[in-house]
PDB file of C-alpha atoms in Angstrom:
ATOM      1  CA  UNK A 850      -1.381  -8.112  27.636  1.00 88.00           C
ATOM      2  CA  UNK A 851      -3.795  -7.979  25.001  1.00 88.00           C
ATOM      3  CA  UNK A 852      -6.400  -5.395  24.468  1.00 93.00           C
ATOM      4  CA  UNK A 853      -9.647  -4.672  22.150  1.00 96.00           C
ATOM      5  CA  UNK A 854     -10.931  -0.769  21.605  1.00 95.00           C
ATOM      6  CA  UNK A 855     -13.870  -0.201  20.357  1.00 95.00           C
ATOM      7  CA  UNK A 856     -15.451   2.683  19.237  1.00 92.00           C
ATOM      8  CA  UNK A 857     -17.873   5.233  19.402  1.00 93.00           C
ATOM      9  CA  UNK A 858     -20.095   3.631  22.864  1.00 94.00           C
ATOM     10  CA  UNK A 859     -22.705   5.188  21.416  1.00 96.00           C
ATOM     11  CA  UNK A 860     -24.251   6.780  18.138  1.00 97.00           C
ATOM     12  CA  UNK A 861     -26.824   8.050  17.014  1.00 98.00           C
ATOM     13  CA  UNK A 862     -27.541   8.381  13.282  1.00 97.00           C
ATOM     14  CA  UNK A 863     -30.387   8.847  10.760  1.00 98.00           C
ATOM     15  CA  UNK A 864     -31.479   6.916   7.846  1.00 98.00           C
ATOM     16  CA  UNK A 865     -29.636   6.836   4.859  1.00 97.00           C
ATOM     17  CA  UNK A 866     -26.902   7.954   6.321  1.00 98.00           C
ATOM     18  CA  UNK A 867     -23.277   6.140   6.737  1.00 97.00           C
ATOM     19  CA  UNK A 868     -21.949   4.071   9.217  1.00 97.00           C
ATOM     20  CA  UNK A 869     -18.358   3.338  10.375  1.00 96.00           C
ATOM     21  CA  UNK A 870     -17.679   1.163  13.299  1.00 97.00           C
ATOM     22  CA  UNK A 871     -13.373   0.869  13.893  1.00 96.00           C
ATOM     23  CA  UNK A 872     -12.165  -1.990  16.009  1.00 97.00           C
ATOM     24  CA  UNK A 873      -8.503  -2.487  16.938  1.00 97.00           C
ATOM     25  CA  UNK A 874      -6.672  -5.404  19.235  1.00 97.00           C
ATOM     26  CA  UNK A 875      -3.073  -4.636  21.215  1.00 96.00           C
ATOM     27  CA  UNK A 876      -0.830  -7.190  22.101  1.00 94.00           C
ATOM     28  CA  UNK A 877      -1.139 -10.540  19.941  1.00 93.00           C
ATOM     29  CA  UNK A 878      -0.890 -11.158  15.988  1.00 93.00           C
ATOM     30  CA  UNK A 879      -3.135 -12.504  13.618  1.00 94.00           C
ATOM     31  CA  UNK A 880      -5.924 -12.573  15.885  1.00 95.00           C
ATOM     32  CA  UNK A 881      -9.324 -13.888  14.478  1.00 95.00           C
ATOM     33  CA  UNK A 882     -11.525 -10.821  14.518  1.00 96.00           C
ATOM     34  CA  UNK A 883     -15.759 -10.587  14.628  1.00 95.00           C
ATOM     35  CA  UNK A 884     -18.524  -9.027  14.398  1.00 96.00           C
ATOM     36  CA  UNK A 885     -21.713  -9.286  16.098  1.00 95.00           C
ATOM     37  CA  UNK A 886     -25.271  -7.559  16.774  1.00 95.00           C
ATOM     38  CA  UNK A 887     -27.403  -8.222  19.386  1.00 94.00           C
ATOM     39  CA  UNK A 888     -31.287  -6.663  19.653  1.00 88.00           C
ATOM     40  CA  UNK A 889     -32.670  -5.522  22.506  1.00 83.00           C
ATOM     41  CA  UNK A 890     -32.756  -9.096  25.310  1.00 78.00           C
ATOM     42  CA  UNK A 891     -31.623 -11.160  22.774  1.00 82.00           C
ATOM     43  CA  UNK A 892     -28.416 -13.101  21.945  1.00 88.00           C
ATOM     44  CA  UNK A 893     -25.086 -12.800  19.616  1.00 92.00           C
ATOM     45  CA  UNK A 894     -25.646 -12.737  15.859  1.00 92.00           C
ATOM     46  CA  UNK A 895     -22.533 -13.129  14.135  1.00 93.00           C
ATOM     47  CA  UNK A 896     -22.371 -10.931  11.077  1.00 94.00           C
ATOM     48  CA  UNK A 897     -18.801 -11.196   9.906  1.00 94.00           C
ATOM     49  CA  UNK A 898     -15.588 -12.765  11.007  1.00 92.00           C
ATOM     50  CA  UNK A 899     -12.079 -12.668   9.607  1.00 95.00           C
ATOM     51  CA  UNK A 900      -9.160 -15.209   9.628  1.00 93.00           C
ATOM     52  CA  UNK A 901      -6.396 -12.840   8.819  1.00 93.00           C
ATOM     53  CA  UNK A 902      -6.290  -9.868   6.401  1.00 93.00           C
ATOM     54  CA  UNK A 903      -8.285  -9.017   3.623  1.00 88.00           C
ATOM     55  CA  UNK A 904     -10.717 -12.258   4.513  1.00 92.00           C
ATOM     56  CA  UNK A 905     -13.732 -11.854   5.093  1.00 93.00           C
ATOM     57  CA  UNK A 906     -16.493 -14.262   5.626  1.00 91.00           C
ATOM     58  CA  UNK A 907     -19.962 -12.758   6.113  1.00 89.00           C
ATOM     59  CA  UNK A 908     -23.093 -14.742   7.923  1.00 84.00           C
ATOM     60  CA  UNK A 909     -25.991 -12.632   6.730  1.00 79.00           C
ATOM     61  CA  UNK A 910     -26.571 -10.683   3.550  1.00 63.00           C
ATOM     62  CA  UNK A 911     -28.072  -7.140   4.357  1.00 79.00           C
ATOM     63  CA  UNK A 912     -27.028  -3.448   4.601  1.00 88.00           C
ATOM     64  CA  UNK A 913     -23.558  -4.213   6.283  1.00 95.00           C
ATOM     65  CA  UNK A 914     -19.928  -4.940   5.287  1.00 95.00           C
ATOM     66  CA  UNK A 915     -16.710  -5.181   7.263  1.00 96.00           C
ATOM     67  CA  UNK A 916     -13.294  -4.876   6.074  1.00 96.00           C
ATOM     68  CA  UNK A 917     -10.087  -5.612   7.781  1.00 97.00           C
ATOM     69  CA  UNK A 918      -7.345  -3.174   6.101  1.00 95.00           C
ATOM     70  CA  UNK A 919      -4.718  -4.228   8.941  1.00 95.00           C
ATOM     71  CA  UNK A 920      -3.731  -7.211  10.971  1.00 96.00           C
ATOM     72  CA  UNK A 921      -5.483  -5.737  13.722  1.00 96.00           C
ATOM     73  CA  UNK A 922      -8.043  -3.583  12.280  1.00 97.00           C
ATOM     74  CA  UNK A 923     -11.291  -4.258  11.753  1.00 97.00           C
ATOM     75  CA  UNK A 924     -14.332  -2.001  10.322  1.00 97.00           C
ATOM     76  CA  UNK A 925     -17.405  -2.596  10.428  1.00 97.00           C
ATOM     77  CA  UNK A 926     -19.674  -0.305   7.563  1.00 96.00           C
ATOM     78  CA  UNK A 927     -22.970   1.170   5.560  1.00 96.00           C
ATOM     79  CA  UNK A 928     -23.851   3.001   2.859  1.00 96.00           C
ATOM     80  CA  UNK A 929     -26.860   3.602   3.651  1.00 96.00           C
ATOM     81  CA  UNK A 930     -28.254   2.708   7.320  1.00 96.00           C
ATOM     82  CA  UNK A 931     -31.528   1.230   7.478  1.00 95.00           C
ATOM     83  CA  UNK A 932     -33.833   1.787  11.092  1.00 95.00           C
ATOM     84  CA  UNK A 933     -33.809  -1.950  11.401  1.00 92.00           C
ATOM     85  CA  UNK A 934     -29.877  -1.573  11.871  1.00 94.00           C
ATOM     86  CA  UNK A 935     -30.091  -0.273  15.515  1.00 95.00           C
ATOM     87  CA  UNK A 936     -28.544  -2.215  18.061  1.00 95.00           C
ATOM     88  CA  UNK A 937     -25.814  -3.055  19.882  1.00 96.00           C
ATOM     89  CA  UNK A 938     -22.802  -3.646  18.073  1.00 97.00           C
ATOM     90  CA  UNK A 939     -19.663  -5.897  19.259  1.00 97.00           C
ATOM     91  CA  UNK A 940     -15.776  -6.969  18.061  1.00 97.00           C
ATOM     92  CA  UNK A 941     -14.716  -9.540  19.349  1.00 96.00           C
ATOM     93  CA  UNK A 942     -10.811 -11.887  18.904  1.00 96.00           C
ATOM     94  CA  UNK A 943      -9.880 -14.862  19.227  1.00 94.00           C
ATOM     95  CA  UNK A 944      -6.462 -16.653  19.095  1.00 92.00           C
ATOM     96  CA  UNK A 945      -8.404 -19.354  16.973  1.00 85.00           C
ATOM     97  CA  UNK A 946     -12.099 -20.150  16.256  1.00 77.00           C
ATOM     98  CA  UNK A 947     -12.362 -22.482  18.728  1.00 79.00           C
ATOM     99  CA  UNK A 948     -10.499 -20.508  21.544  1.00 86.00           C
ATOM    100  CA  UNK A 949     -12.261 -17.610  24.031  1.00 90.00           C
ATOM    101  CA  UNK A 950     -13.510 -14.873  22.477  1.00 93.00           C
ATOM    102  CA  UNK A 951     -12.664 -11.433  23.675  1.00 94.00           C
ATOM    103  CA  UNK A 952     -14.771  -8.507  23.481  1.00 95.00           C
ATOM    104  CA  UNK A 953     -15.054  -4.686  22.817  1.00 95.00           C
ATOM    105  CA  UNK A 954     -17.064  -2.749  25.643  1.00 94.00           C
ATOM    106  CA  UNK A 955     -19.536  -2.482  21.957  1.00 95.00           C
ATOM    107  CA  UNK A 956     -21.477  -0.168  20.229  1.00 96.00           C
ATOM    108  CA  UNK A 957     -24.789   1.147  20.662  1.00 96.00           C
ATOM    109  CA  UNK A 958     -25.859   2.534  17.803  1.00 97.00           C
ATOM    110  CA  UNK A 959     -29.755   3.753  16.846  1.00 97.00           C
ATOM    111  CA  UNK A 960     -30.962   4.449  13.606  1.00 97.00           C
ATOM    112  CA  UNK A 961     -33.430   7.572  13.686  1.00 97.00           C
TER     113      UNK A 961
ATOM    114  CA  UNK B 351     -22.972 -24.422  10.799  1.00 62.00           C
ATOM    115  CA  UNK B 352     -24.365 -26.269  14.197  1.00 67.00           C
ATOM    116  CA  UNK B 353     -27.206 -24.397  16.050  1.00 85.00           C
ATOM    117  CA  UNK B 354     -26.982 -24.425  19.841  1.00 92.00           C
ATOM    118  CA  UNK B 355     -30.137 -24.312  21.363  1.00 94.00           C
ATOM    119  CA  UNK B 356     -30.260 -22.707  25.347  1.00 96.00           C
ATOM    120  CA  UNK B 357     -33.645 -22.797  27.597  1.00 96.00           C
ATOM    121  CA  UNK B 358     -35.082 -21.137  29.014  1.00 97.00           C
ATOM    122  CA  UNK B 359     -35.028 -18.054  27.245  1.00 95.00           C
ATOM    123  CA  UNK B 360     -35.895 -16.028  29.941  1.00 96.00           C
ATOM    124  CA  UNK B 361     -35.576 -16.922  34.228  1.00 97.00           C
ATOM    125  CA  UNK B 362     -36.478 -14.794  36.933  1.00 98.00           C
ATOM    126  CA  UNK B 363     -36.463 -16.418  40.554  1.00 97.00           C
ATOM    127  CA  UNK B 364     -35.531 -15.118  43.758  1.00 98.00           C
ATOM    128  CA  UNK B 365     -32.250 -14.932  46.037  1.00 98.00           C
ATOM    129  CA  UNK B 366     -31.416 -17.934  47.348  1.00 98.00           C
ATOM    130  CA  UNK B 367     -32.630 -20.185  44.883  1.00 98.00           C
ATOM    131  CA  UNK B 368     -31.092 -22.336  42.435  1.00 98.00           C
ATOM    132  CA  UNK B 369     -31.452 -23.275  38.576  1.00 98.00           C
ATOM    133  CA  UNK B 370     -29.805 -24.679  35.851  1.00 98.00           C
ATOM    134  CA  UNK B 371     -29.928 -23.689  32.386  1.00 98.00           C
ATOM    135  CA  UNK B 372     -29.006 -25.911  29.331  1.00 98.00           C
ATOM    136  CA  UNK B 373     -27.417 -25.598  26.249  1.00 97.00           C
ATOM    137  CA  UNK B 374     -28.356 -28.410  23.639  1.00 95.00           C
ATOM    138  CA  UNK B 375     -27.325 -29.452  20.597  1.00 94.00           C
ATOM    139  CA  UNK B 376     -27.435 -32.054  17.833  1.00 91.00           C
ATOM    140  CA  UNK B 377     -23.699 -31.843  16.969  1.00 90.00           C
ATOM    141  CA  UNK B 378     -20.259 -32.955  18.498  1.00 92.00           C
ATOM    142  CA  UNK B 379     -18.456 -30.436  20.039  1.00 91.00           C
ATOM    143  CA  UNK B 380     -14.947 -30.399  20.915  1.00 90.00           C
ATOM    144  CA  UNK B 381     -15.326 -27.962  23.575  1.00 91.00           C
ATOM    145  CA  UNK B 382     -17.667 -25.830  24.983  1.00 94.00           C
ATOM    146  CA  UNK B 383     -17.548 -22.660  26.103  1.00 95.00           C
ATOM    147  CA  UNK B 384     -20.088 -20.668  28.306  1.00 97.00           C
ATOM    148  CA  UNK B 385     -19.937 -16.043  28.947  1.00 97.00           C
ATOM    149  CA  UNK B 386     -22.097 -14.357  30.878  1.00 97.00           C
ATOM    150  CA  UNK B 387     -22.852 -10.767  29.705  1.00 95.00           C
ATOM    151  CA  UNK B 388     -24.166  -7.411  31.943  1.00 93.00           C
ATOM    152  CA  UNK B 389     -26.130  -5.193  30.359  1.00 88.00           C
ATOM    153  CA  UNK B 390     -24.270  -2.808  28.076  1.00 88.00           C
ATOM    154  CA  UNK B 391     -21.204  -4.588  28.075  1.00 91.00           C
ATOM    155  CA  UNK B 392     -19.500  -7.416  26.277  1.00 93.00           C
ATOM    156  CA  UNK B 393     -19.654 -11.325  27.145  1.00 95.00           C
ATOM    157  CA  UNK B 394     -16.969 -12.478  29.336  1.00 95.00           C
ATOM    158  CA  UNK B 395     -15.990 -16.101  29.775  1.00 95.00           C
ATOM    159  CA  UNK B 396     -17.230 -18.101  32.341  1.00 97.00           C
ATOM    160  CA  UNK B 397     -15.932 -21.698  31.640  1.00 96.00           C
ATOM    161  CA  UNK B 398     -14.584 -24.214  28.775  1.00 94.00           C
ATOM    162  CA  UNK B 399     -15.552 -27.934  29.067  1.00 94.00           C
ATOM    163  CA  UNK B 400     -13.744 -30.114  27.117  1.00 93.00           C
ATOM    164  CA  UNK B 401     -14.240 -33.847  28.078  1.00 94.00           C
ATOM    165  CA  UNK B 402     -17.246 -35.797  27.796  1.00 95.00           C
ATOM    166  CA  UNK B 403     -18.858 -35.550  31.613  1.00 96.00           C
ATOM    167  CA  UNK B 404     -16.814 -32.792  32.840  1.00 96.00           C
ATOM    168  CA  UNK B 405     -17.833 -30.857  35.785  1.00 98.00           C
ATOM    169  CA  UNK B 406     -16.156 -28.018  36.467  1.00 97.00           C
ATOM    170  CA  UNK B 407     -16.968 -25.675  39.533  1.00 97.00           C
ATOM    171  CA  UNK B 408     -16.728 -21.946  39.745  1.00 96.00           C
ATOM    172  CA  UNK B 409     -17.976 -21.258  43.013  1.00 96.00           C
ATOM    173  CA  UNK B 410     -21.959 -21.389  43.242  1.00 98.00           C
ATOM    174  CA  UNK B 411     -21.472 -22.064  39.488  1.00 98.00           C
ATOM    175  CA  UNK B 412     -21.247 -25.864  38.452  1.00 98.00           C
ATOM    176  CA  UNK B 413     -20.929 -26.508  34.848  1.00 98.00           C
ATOM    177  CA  UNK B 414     -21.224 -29.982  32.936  1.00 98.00           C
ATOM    178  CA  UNK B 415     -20.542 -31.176  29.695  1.00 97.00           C
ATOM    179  CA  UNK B 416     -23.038 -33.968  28.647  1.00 96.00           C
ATOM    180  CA  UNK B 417     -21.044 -37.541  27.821  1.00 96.00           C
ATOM    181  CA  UNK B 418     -22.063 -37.577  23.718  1.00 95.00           C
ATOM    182  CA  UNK B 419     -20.592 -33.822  24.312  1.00 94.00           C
ATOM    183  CA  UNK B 420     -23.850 -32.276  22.251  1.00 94.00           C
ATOM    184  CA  UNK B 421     -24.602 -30.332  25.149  1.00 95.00           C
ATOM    185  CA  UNK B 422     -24.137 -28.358  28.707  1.00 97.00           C
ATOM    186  CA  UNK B 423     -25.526 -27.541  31.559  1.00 98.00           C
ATOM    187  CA  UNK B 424     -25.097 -24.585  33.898  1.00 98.00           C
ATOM    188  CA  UNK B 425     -26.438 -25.025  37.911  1.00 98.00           C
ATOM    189  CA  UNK B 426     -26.434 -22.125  40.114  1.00 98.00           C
ATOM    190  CA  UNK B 427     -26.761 -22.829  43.736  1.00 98.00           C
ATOM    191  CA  UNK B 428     -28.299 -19.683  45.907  1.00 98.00           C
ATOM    192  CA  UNK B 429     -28.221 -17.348  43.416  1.00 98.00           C
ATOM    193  CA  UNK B 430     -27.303 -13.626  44.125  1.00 97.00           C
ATOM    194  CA  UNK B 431     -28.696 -10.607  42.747  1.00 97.00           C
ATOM    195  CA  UNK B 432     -24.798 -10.300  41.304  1.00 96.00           C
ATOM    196  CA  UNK B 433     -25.662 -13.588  39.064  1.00 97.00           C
ATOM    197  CA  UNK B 434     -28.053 -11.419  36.829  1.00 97.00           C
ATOM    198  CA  UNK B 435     -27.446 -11.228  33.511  1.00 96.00           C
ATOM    199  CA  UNK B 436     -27.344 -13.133  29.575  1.00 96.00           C
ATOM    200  CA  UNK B 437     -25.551 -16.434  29.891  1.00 97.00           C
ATOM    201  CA  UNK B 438     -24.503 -17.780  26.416  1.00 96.00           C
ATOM    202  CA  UNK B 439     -22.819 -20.920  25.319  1.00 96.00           C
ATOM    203  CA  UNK B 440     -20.266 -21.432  22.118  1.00 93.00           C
ATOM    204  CA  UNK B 441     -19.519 -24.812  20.895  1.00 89.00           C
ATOM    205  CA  UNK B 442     -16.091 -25.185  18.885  1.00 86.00           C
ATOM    206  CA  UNK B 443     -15.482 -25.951  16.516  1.00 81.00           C
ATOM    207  CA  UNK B 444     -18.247 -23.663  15.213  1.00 77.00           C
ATOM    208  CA  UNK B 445     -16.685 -20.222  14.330  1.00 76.00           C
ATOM    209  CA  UNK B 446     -17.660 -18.559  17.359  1.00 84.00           C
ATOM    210  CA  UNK B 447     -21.352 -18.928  16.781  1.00 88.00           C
ATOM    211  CA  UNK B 448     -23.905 -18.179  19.935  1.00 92.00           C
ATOM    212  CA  UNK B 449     -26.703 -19.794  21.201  1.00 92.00           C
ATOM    213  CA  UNK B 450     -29.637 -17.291  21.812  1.00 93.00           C
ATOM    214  CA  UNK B 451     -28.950 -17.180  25.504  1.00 95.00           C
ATOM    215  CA  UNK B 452     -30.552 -17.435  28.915  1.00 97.00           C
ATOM    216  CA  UNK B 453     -31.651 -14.269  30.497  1.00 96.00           C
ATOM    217  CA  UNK B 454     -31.332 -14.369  34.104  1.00 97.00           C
ATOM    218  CA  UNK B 455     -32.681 -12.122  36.827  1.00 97.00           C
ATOM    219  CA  UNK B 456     -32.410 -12.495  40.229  1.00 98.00           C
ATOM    220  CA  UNK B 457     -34.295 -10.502  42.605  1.00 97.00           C
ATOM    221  CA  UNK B 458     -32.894  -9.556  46.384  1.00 96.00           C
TER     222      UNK B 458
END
């Protein structure tokens, strides 16, 4: 069966400091792989999503960028964090776009 | 990129009662897929409509897919404190893109 770690639950990091979120799937190839944050009560922004390795697409500029270095690897990072990048951070894979999406237990991460 | 619209943002009601939340569009879908997610954790699946006027029924849960398939709606008969939580809907083909999401509570 297929799985999806994701890791750290929780971190807690100051400004200007780095950021590296890892994300890994078990059990299927060539997943499609994503990233999303979600504020406080509010919904699923996608940030970045990738089709297979070394692609990329990203949804919104800011202080983020992903990379996917293996089939079933995908990273999530800063340079520099910024206090408006606290939240709570998911992976997700799909067999497809257009199939169910399966998610990480996510990321909480604040910015102090 | 096709927005999916959900309302109401927000829903708080008691036991026992029931509701429907929507999920609207101005696109085609091909299919449609609707999570609910529990605080802390991530979405899980609830349901994927496909045809034009579907109904599919998950227990107290009845979901429909509108005939032009540009939107959804999602009933809850005597809800349970158990039903709390974010319901979001995806449309496909759409990249896995969200809608903002209904927040449900429901109080014993």
């Amino acid at each position: 069966s297929q799985t999806i770690h994701q890791w750290p639950a929780t971190l807690v990091q100051p400004v200007g400091s780095p950021l590296s979120l890892e994300c890994t799937v078990e059990g299927t190839s060539n997943p499609n792989l994503y990233w999303y944050r979600q504020a406080a009560g509010r919904g699923l922004q996608l940030l970045f999503y990738s089709v297979g390795i070394g692609q990329i697409s990203s949804e919104v500029p800011q202080n983020l960028s992903a990379s996917r270095p293996q089939d079933r690897q995908f990273i999530l990072s800063s340079k520099k964090l910024l206090l408006s990048d606290s939240g709570f951070y998911l992976c997700a894979w799909s067999v497809t776009t257009n199939t169910e999406a399966f998610f990480g237990q996510g990321t909480r991460l604040t910015v102090v | 990129t096709q927005l999916l619209e959900q309302s109401p943002q927000f829903l708080s009601i008691q036991e026992g009662e029931n509701l429907t939340v929507y999920c609207n569009s101005s696109s085609v879908f091909s299919s449609l897929q609707w999570y609910r997610q529990e605080p802390g954790e991530g979405p899980v699946l609830l349901v994927t409509v496909v045809t034009g006027g579907e109904v599919k029924k998950l227990k107290r849960l009845t979901f429909q897919f509108g005939d032009a398939r540009k939107d959804s709606s999602l009933h809850i008969t005597a809800a349970q404190p158990g039903d709390t939580g974010l319901y979001l809907c995806a449309g496909a083909p759409n990249d896995m893109r969200f809608g903002a999401g209904t927040r449900l509570t429901v109080k014993p």
